[in-house]
Short mmCIF file of N, CA, C and O in Angstrom, two decimals:
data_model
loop_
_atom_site.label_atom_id
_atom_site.label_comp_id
_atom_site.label_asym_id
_atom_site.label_seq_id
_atom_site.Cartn_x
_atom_site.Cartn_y
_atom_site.Cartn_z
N UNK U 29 104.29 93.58 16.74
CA UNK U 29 105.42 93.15 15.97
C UNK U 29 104.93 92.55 14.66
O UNK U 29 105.46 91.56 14.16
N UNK U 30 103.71 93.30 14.03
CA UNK U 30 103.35 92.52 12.95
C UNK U 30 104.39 93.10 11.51
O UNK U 30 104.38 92.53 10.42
N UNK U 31 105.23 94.38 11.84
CA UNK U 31 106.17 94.94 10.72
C UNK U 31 106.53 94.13 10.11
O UNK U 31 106.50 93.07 10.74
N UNK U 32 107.04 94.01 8.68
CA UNK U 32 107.63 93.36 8.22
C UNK U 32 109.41 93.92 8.06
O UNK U 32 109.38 94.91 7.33
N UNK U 33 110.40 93.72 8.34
CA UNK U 33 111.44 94.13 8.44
C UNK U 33 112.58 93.31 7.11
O UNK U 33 112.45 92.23 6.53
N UNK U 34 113.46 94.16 7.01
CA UNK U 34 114.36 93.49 6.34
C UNK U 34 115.58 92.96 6.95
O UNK U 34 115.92 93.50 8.00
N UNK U 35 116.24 92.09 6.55
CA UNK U 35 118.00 92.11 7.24
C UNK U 35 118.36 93.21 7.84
O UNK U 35 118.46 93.29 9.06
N UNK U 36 118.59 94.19 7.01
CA UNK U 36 119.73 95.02 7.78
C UNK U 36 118.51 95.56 9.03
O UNK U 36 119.04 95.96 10.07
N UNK U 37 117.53 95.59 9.00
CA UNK U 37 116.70 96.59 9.91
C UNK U 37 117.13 95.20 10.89
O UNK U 37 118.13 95.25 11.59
N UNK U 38 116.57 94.41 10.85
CA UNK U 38 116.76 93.27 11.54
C UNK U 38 118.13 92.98 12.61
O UNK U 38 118.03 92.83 13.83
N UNK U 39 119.24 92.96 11.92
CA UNK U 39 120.76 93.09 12.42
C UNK U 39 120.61 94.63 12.86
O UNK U 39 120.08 94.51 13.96
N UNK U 40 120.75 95.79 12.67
CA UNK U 40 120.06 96.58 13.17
C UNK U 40 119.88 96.85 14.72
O UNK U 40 120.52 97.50 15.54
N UNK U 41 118.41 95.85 14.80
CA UNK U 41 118.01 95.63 16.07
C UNK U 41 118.78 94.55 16.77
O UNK U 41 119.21 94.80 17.89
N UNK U 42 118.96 93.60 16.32
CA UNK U 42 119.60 93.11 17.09
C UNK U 42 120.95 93.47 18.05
O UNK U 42 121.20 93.20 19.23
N UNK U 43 121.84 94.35 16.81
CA UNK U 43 123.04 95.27 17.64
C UNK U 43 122.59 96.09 18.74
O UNK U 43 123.24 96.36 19.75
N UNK U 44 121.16 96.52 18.41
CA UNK U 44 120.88 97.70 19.66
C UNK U 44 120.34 96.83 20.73
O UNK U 44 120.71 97.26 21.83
N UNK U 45 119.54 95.67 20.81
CA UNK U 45 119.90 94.94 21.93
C UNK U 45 121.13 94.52 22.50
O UNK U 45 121.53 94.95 23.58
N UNK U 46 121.61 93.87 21.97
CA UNK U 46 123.16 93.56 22.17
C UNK U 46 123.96 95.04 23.23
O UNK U 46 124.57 94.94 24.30
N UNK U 47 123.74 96.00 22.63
CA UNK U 47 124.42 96.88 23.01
C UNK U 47 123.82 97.29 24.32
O UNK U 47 124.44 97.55 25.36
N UNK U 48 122.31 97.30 24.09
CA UNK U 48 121.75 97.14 25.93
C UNK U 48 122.01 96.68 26.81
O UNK U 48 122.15 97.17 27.92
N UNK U 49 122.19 95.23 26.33
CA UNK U 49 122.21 94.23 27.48
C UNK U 49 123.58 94.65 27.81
O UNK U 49 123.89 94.70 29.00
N UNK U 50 124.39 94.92 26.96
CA UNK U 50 126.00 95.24 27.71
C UNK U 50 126.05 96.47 28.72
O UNK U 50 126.79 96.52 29.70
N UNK U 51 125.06 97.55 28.28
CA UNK U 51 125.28 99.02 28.84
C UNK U 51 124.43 98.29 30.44
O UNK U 51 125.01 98.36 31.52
N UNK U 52 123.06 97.63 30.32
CA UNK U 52 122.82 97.33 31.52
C UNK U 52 123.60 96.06 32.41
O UNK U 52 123.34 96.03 33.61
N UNK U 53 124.32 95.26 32.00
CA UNK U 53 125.05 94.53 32.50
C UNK U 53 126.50 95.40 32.90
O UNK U 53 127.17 94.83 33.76
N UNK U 54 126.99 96.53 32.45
CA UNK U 54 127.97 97.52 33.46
C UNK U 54 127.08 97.90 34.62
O UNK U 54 127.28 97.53 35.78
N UNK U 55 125.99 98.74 34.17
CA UNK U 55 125.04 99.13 35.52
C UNK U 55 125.09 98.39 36.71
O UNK U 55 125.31 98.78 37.86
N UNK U 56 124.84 97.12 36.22
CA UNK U 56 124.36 95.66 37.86
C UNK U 56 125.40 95.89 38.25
O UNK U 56 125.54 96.15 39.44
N UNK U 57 126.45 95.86 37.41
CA UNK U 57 127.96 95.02 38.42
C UNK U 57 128.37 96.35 39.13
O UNK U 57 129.05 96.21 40.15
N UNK U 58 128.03 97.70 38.72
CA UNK U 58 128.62 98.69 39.60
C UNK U 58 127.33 98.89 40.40
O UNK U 58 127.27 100.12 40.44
N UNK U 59 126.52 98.54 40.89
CA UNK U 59 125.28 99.10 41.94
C UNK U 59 125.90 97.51 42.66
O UNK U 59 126.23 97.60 43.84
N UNK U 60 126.01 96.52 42.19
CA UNK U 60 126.58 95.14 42.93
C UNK U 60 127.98 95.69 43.40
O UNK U 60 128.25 95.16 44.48
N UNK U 61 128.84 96.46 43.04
CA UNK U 61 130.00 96.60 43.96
C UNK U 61 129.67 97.33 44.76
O UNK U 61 129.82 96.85 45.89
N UNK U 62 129.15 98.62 44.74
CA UNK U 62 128.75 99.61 45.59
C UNK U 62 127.96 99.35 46.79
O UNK U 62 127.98 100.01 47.83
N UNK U 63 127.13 98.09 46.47
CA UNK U 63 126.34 97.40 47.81
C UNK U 63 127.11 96.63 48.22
O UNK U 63 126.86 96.56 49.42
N UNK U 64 128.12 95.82 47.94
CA UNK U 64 128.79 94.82 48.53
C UNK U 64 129.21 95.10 50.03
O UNK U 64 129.30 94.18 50.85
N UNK U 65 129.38 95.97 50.23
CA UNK U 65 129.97 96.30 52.10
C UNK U 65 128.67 96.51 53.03
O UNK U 65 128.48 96.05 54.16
N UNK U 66 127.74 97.44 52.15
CA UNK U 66 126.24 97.50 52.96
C UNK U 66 125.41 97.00 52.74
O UNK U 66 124.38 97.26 53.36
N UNK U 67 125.43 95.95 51.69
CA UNK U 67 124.03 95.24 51.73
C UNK U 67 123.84 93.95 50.63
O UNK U 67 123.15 93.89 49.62
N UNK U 68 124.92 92.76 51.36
CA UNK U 68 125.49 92.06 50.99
C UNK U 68 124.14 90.86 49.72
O UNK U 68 124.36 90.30 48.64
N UNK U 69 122.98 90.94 50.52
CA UNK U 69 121.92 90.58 49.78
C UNK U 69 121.96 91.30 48.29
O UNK U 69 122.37 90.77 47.25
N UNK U 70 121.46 92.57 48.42
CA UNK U 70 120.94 93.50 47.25
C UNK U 70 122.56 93.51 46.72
O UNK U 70 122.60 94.45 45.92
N UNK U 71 123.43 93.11 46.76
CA UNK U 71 124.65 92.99 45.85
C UNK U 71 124.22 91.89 44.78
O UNK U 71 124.07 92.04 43.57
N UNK U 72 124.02 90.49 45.72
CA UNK U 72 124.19 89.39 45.25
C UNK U 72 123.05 89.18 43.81
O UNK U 72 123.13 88.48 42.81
N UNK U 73 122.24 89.96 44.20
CA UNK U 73 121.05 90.28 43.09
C UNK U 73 121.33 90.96 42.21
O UNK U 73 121.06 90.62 41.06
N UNK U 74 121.89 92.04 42.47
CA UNK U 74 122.61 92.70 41.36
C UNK U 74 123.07 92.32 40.14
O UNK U 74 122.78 92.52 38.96
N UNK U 75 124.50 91.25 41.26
CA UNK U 75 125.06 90.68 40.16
C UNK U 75 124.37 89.62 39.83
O UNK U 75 125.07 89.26 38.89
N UNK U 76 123.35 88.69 39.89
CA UNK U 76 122.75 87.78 39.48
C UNK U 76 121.90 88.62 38.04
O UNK U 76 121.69 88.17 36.91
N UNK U 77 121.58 89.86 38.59
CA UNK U 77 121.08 90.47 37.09
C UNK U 77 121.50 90.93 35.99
O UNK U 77 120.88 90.99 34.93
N UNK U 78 123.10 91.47 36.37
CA UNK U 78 124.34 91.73 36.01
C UNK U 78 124.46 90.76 34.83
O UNK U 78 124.51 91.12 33.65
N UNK U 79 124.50 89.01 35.46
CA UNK U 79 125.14 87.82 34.98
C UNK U 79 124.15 87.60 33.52
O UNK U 79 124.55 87.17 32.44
N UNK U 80 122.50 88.14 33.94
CA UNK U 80 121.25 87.65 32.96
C UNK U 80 121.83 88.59 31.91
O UNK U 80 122.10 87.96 30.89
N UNK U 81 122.09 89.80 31.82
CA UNK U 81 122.70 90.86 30.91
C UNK U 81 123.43 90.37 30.09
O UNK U 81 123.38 90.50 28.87
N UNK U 82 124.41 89.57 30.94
CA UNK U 82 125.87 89.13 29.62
C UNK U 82 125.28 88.07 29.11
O UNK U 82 125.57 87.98 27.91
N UNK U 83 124.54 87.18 29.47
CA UNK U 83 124.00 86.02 28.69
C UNK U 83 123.70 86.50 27.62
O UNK U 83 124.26 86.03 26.64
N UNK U 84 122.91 87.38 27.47
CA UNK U 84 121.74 88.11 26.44
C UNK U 84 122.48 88.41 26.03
O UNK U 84 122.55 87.82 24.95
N UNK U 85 123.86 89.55 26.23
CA UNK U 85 124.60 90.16 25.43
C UNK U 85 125.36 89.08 24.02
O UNK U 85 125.49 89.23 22.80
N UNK U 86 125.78 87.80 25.20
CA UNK U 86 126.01 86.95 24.47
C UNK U 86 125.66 86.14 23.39
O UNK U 86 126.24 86.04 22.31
N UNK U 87 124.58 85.54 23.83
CA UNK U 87 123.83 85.44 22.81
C UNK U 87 123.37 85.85 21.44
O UNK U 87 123.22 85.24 20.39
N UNK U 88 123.14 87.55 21.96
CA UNK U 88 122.69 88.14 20.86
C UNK U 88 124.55 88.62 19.91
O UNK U 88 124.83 88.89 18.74
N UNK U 89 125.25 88.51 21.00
CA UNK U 89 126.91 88.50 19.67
C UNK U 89 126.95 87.07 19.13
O UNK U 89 127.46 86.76 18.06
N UNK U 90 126.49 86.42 19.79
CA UNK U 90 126.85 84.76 18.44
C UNK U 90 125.95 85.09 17.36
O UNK U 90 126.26 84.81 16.21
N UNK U 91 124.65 85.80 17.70
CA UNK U 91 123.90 85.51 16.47
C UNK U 91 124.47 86.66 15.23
O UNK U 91 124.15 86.59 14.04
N UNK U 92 125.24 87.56 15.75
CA UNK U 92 125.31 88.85 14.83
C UNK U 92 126.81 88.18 14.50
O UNK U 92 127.10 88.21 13.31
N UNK U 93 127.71 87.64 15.34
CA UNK U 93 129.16 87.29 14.54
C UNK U 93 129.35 85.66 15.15
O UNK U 93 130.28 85.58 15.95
N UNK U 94 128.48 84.14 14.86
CA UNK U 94 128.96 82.82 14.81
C UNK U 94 130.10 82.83 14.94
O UNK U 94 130.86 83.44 14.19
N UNK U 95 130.48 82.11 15.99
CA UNK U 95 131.61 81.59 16.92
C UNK U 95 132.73 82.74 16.78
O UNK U 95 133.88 82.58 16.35
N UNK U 96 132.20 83.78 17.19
CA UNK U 96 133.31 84.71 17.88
C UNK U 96 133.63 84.75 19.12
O UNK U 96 134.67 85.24 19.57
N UNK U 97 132.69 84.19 19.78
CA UNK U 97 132.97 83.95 21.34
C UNK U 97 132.93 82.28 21.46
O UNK U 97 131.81 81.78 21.57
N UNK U 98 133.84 81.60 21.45
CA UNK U 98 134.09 80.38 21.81
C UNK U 98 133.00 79.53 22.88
O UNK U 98 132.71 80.40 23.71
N UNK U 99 132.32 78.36 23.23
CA UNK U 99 131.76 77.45 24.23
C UNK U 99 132.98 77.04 24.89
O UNK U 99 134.02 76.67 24.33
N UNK U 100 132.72 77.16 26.38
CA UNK U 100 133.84 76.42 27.09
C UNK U 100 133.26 74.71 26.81
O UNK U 100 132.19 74.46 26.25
N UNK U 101 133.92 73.98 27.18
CA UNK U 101 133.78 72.64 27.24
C UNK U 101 132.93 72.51 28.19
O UNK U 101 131.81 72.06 27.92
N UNK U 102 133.30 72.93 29.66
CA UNK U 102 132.56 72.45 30.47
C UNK U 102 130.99 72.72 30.68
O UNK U 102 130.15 72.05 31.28
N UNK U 103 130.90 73.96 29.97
CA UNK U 103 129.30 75.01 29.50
C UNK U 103 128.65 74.05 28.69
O UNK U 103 127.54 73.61 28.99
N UNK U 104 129.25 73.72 27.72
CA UNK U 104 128.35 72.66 26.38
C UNK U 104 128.37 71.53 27.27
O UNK U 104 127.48 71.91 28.03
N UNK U 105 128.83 70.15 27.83
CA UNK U 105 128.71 69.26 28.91
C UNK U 105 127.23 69.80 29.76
O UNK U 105 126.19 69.15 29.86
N UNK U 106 127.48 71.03 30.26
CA UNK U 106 126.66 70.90 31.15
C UNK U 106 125.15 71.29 30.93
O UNK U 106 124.26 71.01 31.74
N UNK U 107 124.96 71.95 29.78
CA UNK U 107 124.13 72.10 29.32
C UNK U 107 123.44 71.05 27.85
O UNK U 107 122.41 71.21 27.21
N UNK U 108 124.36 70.17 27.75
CA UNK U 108 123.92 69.19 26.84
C UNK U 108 124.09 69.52 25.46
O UNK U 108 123.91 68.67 24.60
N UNK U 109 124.59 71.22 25.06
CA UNK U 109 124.64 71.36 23.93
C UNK U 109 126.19 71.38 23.48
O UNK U 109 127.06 71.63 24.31
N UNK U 110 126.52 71.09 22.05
CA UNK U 110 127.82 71.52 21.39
C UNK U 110 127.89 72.32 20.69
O UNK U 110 126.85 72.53 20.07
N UNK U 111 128.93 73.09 20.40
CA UNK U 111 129.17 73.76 19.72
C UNK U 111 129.52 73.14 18.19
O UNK U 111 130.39 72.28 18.04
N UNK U 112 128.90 73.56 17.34
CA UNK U 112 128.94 73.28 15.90
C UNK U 112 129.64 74.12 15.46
O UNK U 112 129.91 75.09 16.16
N UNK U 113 130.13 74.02 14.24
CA UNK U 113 131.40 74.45 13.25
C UNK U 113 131.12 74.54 12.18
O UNK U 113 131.97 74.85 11.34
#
């Protein structure tokens, strides 16, 4: 990663992560429904990997569009951070 990149290459990449973490966070949650009746473990993992997906997804949409997705109250509390404005 020694490239030197510009903005747009930059935003860029970041959308195509963003857009990963969403395409693999559909994946978990449908291999997590599909196990749910036979194999109540390998569901629960699923969706636990499912859940790491939308974080990331998340994340990486605050950084490409600031406060388009709102902090719940109880998320900033519990994690110690606020949301700034």
């Amino acid at each position: 990663m020694s490239d030197v990149v510009d903005a747009d290459e930059l935003l860029r990449r970041i959308r195509r992560g963003r857009d990963l973490a969403a395409e693999e966070e559909r994946v978990w949650l449908e291999r997590a429904q599909s196990l749910t009746a036979t194999d109540p473990d390998r569901a629960r993992e699923a969706t636990e990997r499912a859940l790491t997906y939308q974080v990331v997804a998340g994340v990486l949409t605050e950084i490409v569009a600031p406060g388009s997705h709102p902090v719940d109250a109880g998320e900033a509390g519990a994690a110690g951070v606020r949301h700034v404005t």
